[in-house]
Coordinates of N, CA, C and O in Angstrom, one line a residue:
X1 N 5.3 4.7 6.0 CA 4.7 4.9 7.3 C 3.3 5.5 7.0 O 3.1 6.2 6.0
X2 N 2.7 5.4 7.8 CA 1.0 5.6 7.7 C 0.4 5.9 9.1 O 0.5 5.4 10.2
X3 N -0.2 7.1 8.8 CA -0.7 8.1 10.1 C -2.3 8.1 9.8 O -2.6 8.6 8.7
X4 N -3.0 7.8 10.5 CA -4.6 7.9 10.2 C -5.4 8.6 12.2 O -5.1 8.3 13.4
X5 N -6.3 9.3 11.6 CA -7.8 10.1 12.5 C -8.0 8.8 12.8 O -7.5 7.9 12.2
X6 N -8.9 8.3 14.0 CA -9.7 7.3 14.2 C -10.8 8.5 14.9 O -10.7 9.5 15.7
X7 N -11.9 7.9 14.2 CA -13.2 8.5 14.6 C -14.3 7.3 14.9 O -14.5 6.3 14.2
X8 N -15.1 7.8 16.2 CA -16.1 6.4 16.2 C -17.0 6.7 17.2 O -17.0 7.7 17.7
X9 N -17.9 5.7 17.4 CA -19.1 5.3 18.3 C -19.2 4.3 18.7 O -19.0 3.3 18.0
X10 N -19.6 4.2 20.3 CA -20.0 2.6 21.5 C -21.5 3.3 21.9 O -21.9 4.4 22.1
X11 N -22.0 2.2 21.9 CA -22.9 2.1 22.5 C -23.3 0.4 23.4 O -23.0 -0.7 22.9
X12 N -24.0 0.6 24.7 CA -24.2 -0.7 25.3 C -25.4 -0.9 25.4 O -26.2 0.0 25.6
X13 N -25.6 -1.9 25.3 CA -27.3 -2.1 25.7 C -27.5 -3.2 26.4 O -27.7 -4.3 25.9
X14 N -27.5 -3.0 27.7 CA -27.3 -4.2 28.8 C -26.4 -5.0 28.7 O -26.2 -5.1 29.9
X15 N -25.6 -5.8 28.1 CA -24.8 -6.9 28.3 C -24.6 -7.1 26.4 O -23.9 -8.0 26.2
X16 N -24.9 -6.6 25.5 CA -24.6 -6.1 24.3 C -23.9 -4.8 23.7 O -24.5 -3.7 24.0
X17 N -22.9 -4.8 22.9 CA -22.0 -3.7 23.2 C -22.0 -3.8 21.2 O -22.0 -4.9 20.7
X18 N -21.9 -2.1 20.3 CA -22.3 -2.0 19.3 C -21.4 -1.2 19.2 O -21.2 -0.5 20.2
X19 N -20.4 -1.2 18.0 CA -19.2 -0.1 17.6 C -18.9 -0.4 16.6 O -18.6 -1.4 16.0
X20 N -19.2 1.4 16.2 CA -18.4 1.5 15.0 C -17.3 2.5 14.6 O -17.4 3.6 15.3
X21 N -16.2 2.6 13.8 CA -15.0 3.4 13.7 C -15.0 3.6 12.3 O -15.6 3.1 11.3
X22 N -14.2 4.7 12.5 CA -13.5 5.2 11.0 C -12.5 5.6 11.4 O -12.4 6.4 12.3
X23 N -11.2 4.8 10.3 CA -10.2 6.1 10.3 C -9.7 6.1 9.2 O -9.6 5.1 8.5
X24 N -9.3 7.4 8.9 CA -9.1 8.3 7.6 C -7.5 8.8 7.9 O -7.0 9.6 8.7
X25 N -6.7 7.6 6.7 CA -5.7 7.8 6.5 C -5.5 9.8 6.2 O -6.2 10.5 5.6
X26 N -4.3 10.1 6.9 CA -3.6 11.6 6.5 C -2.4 11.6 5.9 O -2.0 12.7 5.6
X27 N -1.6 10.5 5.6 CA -0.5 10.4 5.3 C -0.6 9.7 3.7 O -0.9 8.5 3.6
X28 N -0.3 10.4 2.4 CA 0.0 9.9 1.5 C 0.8 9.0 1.5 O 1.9 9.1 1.8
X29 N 0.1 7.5 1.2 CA 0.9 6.1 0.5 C 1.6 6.0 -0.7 O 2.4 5.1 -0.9
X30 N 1.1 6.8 -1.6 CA 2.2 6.3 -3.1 C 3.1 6.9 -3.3 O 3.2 8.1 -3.3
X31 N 3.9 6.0 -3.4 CA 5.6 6.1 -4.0 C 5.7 6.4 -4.9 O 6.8 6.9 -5.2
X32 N 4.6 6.1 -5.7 CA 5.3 6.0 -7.6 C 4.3 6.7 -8.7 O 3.5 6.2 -9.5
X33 N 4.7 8.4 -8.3 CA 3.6 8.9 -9.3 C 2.8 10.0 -8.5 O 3.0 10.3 -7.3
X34 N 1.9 10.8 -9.4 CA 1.1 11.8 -9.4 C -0.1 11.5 -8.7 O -0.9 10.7 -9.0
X35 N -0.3 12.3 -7.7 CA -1.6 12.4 -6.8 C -1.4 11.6 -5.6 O -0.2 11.2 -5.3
X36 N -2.8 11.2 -4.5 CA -2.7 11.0 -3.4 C -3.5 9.9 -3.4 O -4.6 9.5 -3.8
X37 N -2.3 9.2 -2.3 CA -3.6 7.9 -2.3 C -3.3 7.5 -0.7 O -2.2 7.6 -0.2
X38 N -4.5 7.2 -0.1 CA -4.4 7.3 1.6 C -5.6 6.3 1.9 O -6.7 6.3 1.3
X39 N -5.2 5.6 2.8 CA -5.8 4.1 3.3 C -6.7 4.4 4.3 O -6.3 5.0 5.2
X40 N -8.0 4.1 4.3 CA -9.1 4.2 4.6 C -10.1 2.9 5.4 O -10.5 1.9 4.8
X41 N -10.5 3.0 6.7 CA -10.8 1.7 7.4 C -11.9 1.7 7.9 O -12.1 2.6 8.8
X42 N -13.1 0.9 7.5 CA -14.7 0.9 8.4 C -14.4 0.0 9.3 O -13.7 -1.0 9.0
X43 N -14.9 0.0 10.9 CA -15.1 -1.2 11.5 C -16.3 -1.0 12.2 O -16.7 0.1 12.6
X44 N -17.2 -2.8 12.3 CA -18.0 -2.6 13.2 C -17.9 -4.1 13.8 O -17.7 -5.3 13.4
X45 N -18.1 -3.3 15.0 CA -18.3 -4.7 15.9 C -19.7 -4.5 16.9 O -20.4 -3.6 17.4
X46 N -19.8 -6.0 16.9 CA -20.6 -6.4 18.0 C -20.6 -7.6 19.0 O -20.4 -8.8 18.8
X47 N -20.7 -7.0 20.0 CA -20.3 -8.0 21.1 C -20.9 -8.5 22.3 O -21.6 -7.6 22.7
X48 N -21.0 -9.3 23.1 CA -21.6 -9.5 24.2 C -20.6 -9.9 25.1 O -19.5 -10.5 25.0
X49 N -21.4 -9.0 26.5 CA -20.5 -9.4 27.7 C -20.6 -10.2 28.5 O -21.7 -10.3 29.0
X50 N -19.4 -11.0 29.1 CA -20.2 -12.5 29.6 C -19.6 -11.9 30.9 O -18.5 -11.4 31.2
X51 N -20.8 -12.3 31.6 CA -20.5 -11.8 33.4 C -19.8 -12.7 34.1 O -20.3 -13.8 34.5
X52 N -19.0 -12.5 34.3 CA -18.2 -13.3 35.7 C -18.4 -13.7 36.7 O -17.5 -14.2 37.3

């Protein structure tokens, strides 16, 4: 099982929409052995909004 922070930023700019995240695994993943190993995620998106 895997527990991660999500940290981030939106921004819009008229009908264009810009995001980015982090999240920072907190939960040690290895099973097998010495030390810590924890899964780590960039995202960015970009998008446009289509008006209805």
């Amino acid at each position: 099982m895997d527990f991660s922070i999500p940290l981030g930023l939106s921004y819009e700019i008229s009908d264009f929409v810009i995001d980015a995240r982090y999240n920072l695994g907190v939960a040690n993943i290895n099973d097998h052995g010495i030390g810590k190993i924890r899964n780590s995620v960039i995202m960015l998106t970009v998008g446009y909004k289509i008006p209805l």
